[in-house]
Every structure is written in C-alpha cells, then in structure tokens.
XYZ file of C-alpha atoms in Angstrom:
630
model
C 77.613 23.153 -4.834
C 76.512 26.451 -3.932
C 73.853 26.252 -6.898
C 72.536 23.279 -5.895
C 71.590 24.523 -2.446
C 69.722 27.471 -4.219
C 67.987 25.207 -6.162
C 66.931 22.497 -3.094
C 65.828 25.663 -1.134
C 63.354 27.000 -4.007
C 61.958 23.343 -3.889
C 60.922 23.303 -0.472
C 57.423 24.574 0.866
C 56.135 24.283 4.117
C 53.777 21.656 4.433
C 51.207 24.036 6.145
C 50.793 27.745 7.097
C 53.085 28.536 10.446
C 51.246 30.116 12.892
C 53.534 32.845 15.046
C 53.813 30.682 17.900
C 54.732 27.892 15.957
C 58.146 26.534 16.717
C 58.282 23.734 13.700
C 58.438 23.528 10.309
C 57.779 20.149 8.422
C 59.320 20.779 5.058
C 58.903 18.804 1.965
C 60.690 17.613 -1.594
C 58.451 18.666 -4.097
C 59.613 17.487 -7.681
C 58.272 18.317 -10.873
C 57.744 15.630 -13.019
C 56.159 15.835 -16.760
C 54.300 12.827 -17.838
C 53.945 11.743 -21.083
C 51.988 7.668 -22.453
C 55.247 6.204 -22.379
C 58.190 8.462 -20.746
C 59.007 10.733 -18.098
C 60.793 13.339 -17.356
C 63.072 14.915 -14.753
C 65.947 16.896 -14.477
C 68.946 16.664 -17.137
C 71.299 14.110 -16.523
C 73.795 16.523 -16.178
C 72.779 17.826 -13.380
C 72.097 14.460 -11.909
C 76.536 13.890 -12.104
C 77.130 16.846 -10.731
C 74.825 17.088 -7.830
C 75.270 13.635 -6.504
C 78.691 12.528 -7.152
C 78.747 9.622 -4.980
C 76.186 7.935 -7.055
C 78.020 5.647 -10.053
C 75.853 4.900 -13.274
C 75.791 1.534 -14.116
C 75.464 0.464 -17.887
C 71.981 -1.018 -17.411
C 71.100 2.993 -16.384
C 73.236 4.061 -19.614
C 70.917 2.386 -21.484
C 67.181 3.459 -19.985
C 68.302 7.085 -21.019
C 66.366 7.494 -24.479
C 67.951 9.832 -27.093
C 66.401 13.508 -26.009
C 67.815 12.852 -22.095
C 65.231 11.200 -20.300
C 64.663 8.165 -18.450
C 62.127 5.458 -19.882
C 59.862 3.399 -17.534
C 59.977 -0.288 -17.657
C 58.649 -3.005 -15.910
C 61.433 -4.738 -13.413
C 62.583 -8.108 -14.188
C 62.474 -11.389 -11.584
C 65.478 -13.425 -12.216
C 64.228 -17.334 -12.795
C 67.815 -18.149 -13.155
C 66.274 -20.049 -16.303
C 63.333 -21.239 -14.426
C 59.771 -20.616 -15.804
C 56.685 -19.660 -14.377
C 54.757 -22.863 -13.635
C 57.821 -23.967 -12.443
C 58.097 -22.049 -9.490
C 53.954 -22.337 -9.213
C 55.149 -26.177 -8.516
C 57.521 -25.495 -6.261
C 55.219 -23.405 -4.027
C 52.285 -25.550 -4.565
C 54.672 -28.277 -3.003
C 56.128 -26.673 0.051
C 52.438 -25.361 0.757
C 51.610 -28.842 0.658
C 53.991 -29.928 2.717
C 53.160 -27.614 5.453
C 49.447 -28.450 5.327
C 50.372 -31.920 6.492
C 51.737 -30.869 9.541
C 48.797 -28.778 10.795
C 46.091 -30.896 12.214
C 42.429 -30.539 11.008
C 39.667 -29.925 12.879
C 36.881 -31.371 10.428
C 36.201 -35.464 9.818
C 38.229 -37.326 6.840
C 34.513 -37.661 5.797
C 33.957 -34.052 5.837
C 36.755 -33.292 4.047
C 35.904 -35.725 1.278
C 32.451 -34.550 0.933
C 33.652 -30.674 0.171
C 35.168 -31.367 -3.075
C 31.947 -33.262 -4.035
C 27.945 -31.709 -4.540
C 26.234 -32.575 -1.178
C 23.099 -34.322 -2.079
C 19.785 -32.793 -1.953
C 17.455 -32.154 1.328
C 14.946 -34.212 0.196
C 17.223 -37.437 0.238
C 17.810 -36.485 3.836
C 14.290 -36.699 4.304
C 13.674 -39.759 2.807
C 16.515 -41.976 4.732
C 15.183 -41.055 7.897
C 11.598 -41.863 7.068
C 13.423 -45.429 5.930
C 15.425 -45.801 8.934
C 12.095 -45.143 10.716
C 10.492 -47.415 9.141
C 13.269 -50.117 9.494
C 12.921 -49.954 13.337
C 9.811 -50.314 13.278
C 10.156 -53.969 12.061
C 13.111 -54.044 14.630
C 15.572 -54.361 11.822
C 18.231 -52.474 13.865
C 20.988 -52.935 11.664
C 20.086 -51.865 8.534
C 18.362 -48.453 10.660
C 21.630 -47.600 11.851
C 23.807 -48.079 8.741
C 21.002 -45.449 7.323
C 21.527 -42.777 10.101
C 25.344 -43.084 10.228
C 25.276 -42.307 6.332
C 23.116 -39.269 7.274
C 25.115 -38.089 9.959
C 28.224 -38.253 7.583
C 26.172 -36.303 4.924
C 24.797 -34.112 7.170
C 26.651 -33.573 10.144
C 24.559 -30.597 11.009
C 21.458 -31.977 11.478
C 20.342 -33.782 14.887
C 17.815 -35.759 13.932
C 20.034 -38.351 12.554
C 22.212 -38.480 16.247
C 18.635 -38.172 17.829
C 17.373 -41.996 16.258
C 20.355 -43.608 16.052
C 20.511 -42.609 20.018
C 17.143 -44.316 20.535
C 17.904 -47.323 18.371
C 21.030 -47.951 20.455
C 19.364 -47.809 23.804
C 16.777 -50.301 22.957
C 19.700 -52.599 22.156
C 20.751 -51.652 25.922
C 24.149 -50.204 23.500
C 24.146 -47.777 26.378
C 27.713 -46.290 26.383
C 27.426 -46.585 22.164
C 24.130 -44.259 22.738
C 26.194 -41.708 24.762
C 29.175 -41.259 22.434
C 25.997 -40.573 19.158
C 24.797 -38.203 21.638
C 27.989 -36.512 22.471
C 29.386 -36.012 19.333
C 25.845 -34.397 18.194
C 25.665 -31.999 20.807
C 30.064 -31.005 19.297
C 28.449 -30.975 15.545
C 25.503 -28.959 16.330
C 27.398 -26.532 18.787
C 25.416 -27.163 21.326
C 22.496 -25.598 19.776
C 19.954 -28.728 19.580
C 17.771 -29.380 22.870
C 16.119 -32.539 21.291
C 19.745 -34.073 21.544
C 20.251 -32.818 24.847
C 16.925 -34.519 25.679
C 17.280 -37.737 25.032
C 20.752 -37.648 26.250
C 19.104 -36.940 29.512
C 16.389 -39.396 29.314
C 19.323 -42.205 28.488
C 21.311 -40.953 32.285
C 18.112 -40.676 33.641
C 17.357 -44.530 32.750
C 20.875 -45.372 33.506
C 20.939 -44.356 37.821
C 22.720 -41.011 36.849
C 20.445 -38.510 38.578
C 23.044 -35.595 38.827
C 24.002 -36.075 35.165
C 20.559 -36.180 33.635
C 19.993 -33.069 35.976
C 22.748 -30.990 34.356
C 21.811 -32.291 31.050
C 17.789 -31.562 30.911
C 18.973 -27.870 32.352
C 21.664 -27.594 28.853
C 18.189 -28.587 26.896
C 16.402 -25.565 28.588
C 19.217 -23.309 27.691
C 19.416 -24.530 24.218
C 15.747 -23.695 23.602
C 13.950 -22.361 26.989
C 10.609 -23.048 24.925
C 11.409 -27.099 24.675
C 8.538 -28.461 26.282
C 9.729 -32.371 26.536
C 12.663 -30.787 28.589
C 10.961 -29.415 31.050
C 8.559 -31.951 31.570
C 11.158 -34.601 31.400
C 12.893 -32.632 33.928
C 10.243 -32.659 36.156
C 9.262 -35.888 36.220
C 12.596 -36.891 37.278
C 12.309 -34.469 39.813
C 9.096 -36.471 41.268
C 10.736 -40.157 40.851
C 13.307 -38.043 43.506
C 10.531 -37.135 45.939
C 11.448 -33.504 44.867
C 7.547 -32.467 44.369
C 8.271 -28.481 44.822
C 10.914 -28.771 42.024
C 8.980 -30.435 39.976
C 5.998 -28.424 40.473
C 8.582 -25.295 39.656
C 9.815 -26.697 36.654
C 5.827 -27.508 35.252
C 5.405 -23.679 35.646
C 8.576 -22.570 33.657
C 7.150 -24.934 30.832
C 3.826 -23.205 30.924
C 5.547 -19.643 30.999
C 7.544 -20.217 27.802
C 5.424 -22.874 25.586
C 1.972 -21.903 26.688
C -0.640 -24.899 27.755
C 0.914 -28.464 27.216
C -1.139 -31.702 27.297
C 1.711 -32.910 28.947
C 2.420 -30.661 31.925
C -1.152 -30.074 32.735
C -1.904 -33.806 32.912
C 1.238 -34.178 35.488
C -0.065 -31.739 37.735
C -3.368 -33.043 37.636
C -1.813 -36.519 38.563
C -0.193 -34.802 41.435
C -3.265 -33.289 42.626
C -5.246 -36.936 42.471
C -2.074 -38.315 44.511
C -2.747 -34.995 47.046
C -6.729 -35.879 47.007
C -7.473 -32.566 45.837
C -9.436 -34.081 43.438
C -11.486 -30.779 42.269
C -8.321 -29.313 40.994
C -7.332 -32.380 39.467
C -10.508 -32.660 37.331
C -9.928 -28.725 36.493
C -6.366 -30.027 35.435
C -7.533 -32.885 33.255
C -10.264 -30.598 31.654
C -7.443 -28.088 30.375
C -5.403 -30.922 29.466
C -8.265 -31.971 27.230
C -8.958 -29.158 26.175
C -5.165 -28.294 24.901
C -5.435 -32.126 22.576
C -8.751 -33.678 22.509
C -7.042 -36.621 20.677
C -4.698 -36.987 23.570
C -5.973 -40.582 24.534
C -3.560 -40.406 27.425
C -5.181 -37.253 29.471
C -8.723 -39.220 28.660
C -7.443 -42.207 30.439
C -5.774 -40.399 33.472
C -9.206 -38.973 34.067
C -11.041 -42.078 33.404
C -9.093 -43.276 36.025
C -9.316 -40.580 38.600
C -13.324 -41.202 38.197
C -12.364 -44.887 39.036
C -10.755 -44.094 42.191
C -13.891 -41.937 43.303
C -16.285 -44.625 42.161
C -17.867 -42.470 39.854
C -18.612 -45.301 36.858
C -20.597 -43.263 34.747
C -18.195 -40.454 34.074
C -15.608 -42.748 34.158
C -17.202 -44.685 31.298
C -18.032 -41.911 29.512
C -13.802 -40.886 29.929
C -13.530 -44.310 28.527
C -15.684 -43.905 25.563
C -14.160 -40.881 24.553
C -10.498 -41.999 24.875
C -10.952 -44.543 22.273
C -12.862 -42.243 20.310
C -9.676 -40.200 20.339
C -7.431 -43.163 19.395
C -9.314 -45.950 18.236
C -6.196 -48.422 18.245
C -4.707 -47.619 21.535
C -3.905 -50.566 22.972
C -4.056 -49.236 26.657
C -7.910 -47.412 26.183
C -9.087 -51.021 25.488
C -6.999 -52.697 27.958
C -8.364 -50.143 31.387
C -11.861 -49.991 30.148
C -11.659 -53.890 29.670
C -10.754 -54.232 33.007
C -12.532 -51.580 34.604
C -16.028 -53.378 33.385
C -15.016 -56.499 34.137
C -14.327 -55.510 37.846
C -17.605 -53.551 37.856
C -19.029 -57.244 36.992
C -20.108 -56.995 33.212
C -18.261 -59.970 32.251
C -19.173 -60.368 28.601
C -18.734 -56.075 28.041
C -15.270 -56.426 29.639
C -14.083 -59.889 27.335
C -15.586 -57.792 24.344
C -13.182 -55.207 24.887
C -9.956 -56.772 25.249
C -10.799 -58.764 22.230
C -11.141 -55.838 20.186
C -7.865 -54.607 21.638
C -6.313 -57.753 20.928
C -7.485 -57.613 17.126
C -6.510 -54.105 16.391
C -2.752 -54.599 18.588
C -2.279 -58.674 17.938
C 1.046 -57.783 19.067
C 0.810 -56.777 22.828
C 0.767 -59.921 25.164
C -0.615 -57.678 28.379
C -4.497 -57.535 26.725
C -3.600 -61.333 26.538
C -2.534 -61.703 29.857
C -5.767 -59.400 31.352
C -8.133 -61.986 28.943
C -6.385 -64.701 30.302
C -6.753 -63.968 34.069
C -10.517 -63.033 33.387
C -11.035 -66.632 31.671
C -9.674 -68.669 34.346
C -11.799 -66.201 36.809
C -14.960 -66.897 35.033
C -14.122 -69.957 32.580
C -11.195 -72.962 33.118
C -7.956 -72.972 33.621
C -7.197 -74.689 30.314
C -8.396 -71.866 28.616
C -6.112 -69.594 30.805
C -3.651 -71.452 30.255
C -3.887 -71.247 26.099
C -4.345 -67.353 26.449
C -0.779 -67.311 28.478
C 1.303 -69.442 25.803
C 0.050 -67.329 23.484
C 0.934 -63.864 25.671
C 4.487 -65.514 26.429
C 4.777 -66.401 22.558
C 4.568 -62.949 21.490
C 6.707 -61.716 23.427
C 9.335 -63.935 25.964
C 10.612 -61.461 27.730
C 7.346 -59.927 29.205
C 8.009 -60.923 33.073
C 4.081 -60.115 33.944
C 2.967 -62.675 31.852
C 5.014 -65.152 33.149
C 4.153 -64.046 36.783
C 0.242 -64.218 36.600
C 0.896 -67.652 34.677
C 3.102 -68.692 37.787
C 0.495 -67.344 40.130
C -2.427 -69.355 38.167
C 0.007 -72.511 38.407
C 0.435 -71.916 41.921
C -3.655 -71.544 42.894
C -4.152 -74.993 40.697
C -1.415 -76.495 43.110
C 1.117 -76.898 40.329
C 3.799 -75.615 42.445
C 7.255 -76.845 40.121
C 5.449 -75.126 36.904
C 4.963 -72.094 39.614
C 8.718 -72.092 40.434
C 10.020 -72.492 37.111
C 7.719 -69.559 35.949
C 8.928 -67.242 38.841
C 12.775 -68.435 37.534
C 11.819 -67.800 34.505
C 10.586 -64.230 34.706
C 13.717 -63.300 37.281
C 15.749 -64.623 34.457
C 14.387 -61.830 32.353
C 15.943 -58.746 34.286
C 16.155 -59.320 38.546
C 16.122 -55.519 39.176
C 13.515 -54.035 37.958
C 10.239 -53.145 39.622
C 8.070 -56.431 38.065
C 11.431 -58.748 39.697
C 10.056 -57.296 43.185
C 7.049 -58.429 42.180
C 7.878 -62.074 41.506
C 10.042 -62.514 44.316
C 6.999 -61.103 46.865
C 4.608 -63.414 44.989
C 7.080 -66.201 45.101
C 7.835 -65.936 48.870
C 4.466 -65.973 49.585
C 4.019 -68.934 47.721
C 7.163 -70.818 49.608
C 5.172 -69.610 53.099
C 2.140 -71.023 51.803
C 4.008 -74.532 51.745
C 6.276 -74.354 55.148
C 9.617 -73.038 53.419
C 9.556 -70.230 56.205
C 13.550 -69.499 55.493
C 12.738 -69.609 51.465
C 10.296 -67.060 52.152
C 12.093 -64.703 54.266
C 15.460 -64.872 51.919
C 12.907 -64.063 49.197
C 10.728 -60.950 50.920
C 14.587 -59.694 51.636
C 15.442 -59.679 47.940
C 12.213 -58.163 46.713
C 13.045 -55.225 49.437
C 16.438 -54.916 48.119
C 14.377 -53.691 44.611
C 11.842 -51.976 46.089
C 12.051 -50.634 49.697
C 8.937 -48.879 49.513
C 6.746 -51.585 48.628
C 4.137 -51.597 51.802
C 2.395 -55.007 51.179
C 5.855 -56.872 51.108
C 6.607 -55.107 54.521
C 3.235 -56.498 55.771
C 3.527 -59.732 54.689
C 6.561 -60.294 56.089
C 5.651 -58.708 59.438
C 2.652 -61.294 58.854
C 4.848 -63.999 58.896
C 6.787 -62.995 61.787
C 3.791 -62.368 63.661
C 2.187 -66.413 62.663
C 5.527 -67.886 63.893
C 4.282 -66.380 67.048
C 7.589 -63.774 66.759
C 5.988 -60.628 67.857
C 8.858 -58.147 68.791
C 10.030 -59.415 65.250
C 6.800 -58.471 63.122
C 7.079 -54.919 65.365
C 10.905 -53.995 64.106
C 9.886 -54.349 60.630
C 6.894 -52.426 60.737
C 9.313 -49.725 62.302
C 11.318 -50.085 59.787
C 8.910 -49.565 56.809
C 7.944 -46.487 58.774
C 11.733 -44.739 58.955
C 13.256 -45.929 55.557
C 9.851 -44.582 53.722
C 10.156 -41.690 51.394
C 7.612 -38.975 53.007
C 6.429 -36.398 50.185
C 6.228 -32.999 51.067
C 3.758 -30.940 49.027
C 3.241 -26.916 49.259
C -0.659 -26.988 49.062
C -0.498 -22.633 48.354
C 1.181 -23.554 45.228
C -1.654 -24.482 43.637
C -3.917 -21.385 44.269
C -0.693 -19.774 43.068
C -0.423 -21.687 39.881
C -4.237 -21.376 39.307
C -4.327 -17.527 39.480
C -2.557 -17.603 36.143
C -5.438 -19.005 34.408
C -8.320 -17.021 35.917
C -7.722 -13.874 37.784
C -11.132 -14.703 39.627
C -9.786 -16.531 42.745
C -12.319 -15.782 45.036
C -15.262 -17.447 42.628
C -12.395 -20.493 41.660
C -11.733 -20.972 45.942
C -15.399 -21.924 46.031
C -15.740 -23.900 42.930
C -12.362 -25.913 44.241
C -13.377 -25.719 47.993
C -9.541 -25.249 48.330
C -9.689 -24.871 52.212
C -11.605 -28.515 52.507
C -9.010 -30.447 50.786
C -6.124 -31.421 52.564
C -3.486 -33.183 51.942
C -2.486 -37.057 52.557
C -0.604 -37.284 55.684
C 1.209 -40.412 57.336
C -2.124 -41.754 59.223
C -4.604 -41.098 56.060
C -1.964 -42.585 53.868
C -1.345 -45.758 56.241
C -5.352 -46.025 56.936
C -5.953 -45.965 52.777
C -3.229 -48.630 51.904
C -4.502 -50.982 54.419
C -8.157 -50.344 53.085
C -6.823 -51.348 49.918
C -4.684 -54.351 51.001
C -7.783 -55.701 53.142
C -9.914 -55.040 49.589
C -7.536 -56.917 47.281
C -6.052 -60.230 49.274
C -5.154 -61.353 45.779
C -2.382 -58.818 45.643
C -0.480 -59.442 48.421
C -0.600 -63.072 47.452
C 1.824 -61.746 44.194
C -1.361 -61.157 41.866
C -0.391 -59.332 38.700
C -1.611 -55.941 38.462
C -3.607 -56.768 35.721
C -5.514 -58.964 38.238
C -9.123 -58.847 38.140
C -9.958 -58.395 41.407
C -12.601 -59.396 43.349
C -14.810 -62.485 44.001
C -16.859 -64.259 41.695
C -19.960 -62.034 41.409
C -22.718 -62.942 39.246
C -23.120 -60.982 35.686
C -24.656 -57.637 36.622
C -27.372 -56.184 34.655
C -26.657 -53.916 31.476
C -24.734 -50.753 32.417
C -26.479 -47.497 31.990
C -27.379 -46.800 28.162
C -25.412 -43.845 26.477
C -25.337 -42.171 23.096
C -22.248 -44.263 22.332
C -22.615 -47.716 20.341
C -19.808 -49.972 20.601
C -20.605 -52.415 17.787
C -21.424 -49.464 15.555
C -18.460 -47.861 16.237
C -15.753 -50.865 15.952
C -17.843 -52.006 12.119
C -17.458 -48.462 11.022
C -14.256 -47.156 12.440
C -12.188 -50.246 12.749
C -13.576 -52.529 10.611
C -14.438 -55.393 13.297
C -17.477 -57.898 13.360
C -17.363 -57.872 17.234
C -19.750 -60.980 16.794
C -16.362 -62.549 15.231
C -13.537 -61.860 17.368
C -13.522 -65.131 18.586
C -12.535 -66.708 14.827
C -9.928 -64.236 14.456
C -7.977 -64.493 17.746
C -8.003 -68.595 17.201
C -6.199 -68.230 13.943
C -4.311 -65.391 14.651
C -0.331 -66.956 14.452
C 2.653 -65.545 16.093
C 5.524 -64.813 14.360
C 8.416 -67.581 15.092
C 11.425 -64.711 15.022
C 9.633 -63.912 18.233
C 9.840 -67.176 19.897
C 11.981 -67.219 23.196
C 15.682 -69.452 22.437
C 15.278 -71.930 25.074
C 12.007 -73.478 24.350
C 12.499 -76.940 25.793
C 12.811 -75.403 29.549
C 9.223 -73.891 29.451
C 6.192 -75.954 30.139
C 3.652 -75.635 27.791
C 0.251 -77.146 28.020
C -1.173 -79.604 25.389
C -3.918 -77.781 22.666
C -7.035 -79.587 23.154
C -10.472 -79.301 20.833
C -12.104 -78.362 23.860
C -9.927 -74.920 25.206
C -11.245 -73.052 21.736
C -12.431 -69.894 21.802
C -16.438 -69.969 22.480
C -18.775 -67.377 23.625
C-alpha cells in the first residue's frame, strides 16, 4: 500500500506554476499510455489486483486481456435482445409518428401536400392570372375565381392572387367573402404587401367603415411608405369626411416619398378649383400633365376647370388633347360631346357621342346624353329608341331610367314616369342617383297636386343626401306656394345648420408650392395668391343660387347628363384649330364619321344583358320613321 502511494505521488504535477502567494494547488492524474494500430497499453495487470482490491474481474474482462498482458480495444455491443436494426428504425419511426399527430400544424393541408411535390414554374403563375383577368373581363366570375384560389394554394406567398379575387368578390357585393381573401393575405404575406392592405381599405371604405379603412390605409403606408394609391386613397377619404387639412397632409407625404404623382397633383388641383384659386389650380393640372401626358383623366379635370371659367377655347383645346391621349375613353367623348352641344354646335356635339358610342358600344350613359340631345333638338320617338337601347345594355343603370322618366313626365306620360322612377329605386334606394329620383319624382307629384306625395318624397331623398341644396329649396318652394311661410323659413334654417362647412388653410398652399420652386416671391405674383380668397358661406350660397336660377331643368329632377339650356339656334363653326376630327377618328380609330349613323342602327345588344323582368317595363313600338338620319 505504501508503494502505491509512492507511485500516485510521482504521477501528479501541478496543473500550473504556484506563485508564493498562492494558497491552491489543482493537481492532476497523468497516465502514460502507449498506443499501438490495434492495442493499448497500461500498467500490468498485476498491479491492477493489488492496488484496487475492491474491484472484481469479470470473465468478459478475463478475456479482453491478449496474451503479452494488455487490454484490447473493442467496439461496445447494444443488446437487441434478438432484435435487428431496421427493426428498432420501425419502432422509432412509429412512436415519432405518433407524436407528430398530436402537435398541431401551423401550415394549410394544401401546403403540406404541395412540399413533397415540385412547385410549378413562375411563369404558370403568370399566365393564370393574365386568364383570370381576362375571364372577368367577360364577367365570367366563376371560372376567375376557381383560377385565383388555385394560385393562392400554389402560391400562397404572392398577393396578387388575394388582391383579384378581392375585387372579383366585391363586384358580386360578396362583401364579407372579400374581407376574409383579404385577411388571410395580409397572415400569408406577413403583413408585408400594401396593395392588399389597399384594397382592403377601399372595400371598408365602400362599406360605411370610416375608422376601419382609416387604420387600414395607415398599415398600407407602413408596409411600403412609398405606395402611392395608399396615400391618395387615404386622402380622398379624408375629403368625403370634410377633413380637407388631413387630406391636404396626407397628398404631401405621397409627394415626399414617391415623387410627382398624376394622381395627387390632380386632387389638389381639384381642391384648389373647389377654393376658386383657380391660378394654382391650372399650375396643378399643368404638373399633373406634365408627370403622364397620356393621363386622359388630368386632361379632362382641366378641360373642365376652363368650362367653369367660360374659357371655350382652352377648354376645347383640353378636350382635343384628352382624346388624343386616350382615343377610346369613353368619358373624353362623352364631356366634350356635351360641352359643344351646350355651347350650341348641335351637329359637332351628336358627332361626338356617336364616335364614343362606336368605339365603347357598351356604355349606356353616351346613350343616355344622345338621347336627351335628340328629344332636345329632334322627337321624342327618337329619344325614346336611344333610351331602350341605354336601358338594354345595361338594366341596372338608374340614370337612364331617370332621364327616361323625366322625358315621360315632360310628354305628360305620367304612369310610364312613375313606373320609371320605381323602377330605378328598385335598383339600389340609397345611393346618391336614388336621391336623385326621389327629388325628381316629388317634384313631379307637386307638379300634379299630390302635395303630401311630394313632401313624403323630398323627406326620403334628404334622408340620402342631406346636403343636397336644390331639394332643400324646392321644398321650402313648396311650403312657401301653399302660402306656409314660417314653414319654407325652418327649412331653409335647417339646410343652413345640418350643412357640412369646409374649412381650408389657404397658407398651405404657398407652403406646398415652395417645394417646387424656391422662387416664391416671382410664383406670389404669377398666382396673385393674396387676391384669391376662399369660398365662404355668402359666396357659396350666392353661386348655387346663380346656378339653380341658370339650370330650372335640374331642380325639376333633370339628369346630370342634361343638356341644359333653351333651344338656341345652331351657332356658327367654332374657332378653327390645328386638330381635324374626321382625320383623326379614319386614321386612329378607324371610323367613317360620315357612317356612324349605319353602325349604331345595327349595332345589337347582347341578350345575357337583358334585365329579368321584361314584361313590367314599357317599351315603345320601333317604327320606320325613329331611324337614325342626319
């Protein structure tokens, strides 16, 4: 025993040089051990029985010892108990398997399925949303969706698949089915996708929830602060709430981040027309332009703003470039149809909204514009043709049905009147052309006597449209024939406290217009910023009764499509410019405008499009005389 102490203590070396003031010592075993491809060595066995005596060899450690005393290595042994390997593989594969069934998974079954399979190429993706586009176009709904719900399985990634199928489903009126697509694309795409969050807000927005769109356009901006459409989406809701600061705030943070937009600039040029700055408006419209000069849209908008100031020249010349820009928008045609036509250039203004008609056969509101102008400066038989084809295309077009109504009414066909107001309430009562029909309608029932008929109805149109100032009027109007004075006096009153008052910050704009040129001085006297001011309640009141006194057709429920006006002899030619109409419709569109009239008679509507109950609408016999003629 005494040995083996000597020889532990020679095997022991400190693990590192003591220092004098060191009070420890961390000693370790060091053996020596002789390696050889296939054995090793250590210390006789010998020594091994009489060191450690408590230790008993088994046989199994009898027989490692080879024949000169040492011990051999081998590789331990797992007992299978007579089991082999892929056996207990099985066996784990199974409990694993087992376990996996309880956990719950995050991912779709379809996901799932899709892993153990090659995902198609990008290019197929590419090419079922081009056919689900296509597909929509030709209102085939169904087979559109069935498309984008295989891509969103496919590709559960991507949001342009949750983006159409969104759209398709809210022009369906699927409202709540649109919200779920939307939902679970903003969970598959983390939240990352402001297009989804767009149109998400756009369906709210549509829907009454103001709040909700609100938090959901501001997620779209945090997505992707340089998404234009949310910004300017934003801020239009922002106007449609009186909010015109906001909105004006919002327009700016879209410039900031995505740099000039058609869009934006051609909002705040709308708000500077509504403000009668009309200087800064045209300087608005001119950038729009000059951002897209194919943007038809920012053309028009101008066009119009000329309009208002009676300056037909430039506004023609707006016109004339607009459908240079698009040559098949429906709605350059349409205002420039109309526009000429009230200017008195009867035949120039048909022309127009013939050509429309032949390049967009679908659209029944160049129809119902054609229509109003024939049975101003034609018959009514004619009219009346024009309107069964307008309410052909398309049944559910309540303006046609109104300014057909309102036609029936002035030829003292009051029943077809009435059942075309029903008719076009039976379409959708709420929305802004219901108010509409129900003003024209009760002014049609006062017309005839039915005083209470009238009133019920001017209450209903109201209950759409509070701030609707001719149906105030008229029904103060009424009052005040009835010889009910006090009465007329409490509803003027209340027009006056229940209307929305916009509030405007007219230093914004100088603001706003420093960005552009740091000149302000020279762009204060092009703008003459201190001579504009904006409208307040008198100038506002004082214009809208100019207007009403202008246009007695309107407050008598006249479409807005209306041309307006008396009968006014055909002007002479309107002042010649560089641009050829009749050139430019053979070469660009491919019309003979000396042949429009052949092709809208034998134009045919499609009969998918006819409305279900067919029998209830009156419908005027064809005649060889109400043909088309020049």
């Amino acid at each position: 025993m005494k040995a083996l102490k000597m020889q532990l203590s020679k095997s022991y070396i400190p693990l590192f040089s003591p220092s004098q003031n060191s009070k420890f010592h961390f000693p370790i075993l060091l053996k020596t051990l002789h390696f050889t491809p296939c054995t090793l060595k250590t210390t006789p066995y010998s020594l091994r029985q009489n060191s450690v005596p408590a230790l008993e060899e088994s046989e199994e450690d009898k027989q490692v010892l080879s024949s000169d005393g040492l011990l051999t290595v081998r590789r331990p042994m797992m007992e299978n108990d007579g089991e082999s390997e892929e056996d207990n593989e099985s066996v784990i594969d199974a409990s694993l398997s087992k376990f996996a069934k309880k956990m719950p998974i995050f991912e779709p079954q379809e996901r799932v399925e899709l892993s153990s399979k090659e995902k198609p190429l990008g290019i197929n993706l590419e090419l079922a949303l081009h056919r689900a586009k296509v597909l929509t176009r030709n209102f085939r709904f169904n087979e559109a969706s069935e498309i984008l719900q295989k891509c969103i399985t496919v590709w559960p990634e991507d949001g342009r698949g949750y983006v159409a199928l969104g759209k398709i489903l809210s022009r369906q009126s699927k409202a709540a089915d649109a919200r779920a697509v939307y939902e679970r694309g903003c969970q598959a795409t983390q939240g990352e996708n402001p297009y989804i969050w767009q149109c998400w807000a756009v369906l709210e927005k549509r829907m009454g929830n103001i709040r909700r769109a609100r938090e959901l356009f501001d997620a779209a901006t945090v997505a992707d602060k340089k998404h234009i459409a949310a910004w300017h989406g934003w801020a239009v809701l922002e106007l449609k709430q009186g909010n015109v600061k906001k909105a004006r705030n919002l327009l700016s943070k879209g410039l900031k981040y995505c740099g000039g937009n058609e869009y934006v600039y051609q909002t705040l040029a709308l708000l500077e027309a509504k403000a009668n700055r009309i200087e800064q408006a045209r300087y608005l419209f001119k950038q729009a332009t000059k951002c897209n000069p194919k943007s038809c849209a920012s053309w028009l908008a101008w066009a119009q703003l000329e309009m208002q100031q009676e300056n037909s020249y430039a506004a023609r010349e707006l016109f004339e470039k607009a459908v240079q820009a698009s040559p098949k928008n429906r709605f350059a045609w349409h205002v420039w149809g109309v526009f000429e036509a009230n200017l008195g250039y009867i035949d120039k203004g048909r022309k127009l909204l013939k050509i429309g008609h032949a390049l967009n056969p679908r659209d029944p509101v160049l129809l119902q514009s054609l229509a109003l102008l024939e049975y101003k400066e034609s018959t009514a038989n004619l009219a009346r043709v024009i309107f069964r084809r307008a309410s052909e295309l398309d049944p559910r077009h309540q303006p046609v049905w109104i300014a057909w109504g309102w036609m029936e009414w002035k030829e003292g066909n009051i029943a077809t009147a009435r059942q075309f107001y029903q008719r076009a309430l039976q379409i959708d009562s709420t929305s802004e052309s219901a108010a509409r029909c129900l003003q024209a309608w009760g002014v049609l029932e006062q017309r005839i006597g039915n005083l209470s008929a009238a009133r019920r109805l001017f209450r209903s149109s109201l209950n759409i449209n509070s701030q609707s100032y001719i149906t105030w009027m008229t029904w103060a109007a009424l009052e005040e024939e009835q010889g009910n004075s006090v009465r007329a006096e409490e509803i003027r009153d209340l027009y006056f406290q229940q209307r929305t008052e916009v509030v405007d910050d007219n230093s914004w704009v100088t603001g706003f217009l420093d960005v552009f040129d740091p000149a302000l001085d020279s762009i204060k006297k092009l703008l003459n910023f201190e001579q504009n001011s904006y409208f307040k309640g008198q100038d506002d009141l004082r214009f809208m009764r100019t207007i009403s006194n202008s246009n007695r057709e309107e407050s008598e429920g006249t479409s807005s499509s209306l041309i307006n006006g008396e009968n006014v002899e055909e002007k002479p030619p309107p002042t010649s410019s560089n641009f050829d109409l009749d050139a430019f419709a053979k070469e660009k569109l491919s019309l003979d405008t000396s042949n429009l009239e052949v092709q809208m008679d034998t134009f045919q509507p499609l009969v998918a499009n006819k409305p279900k109950s067919s029998k209830s609408v009156w419908r005027p016999k064809r005649s060889p005389t109400t043909m088309y003629n020049p």
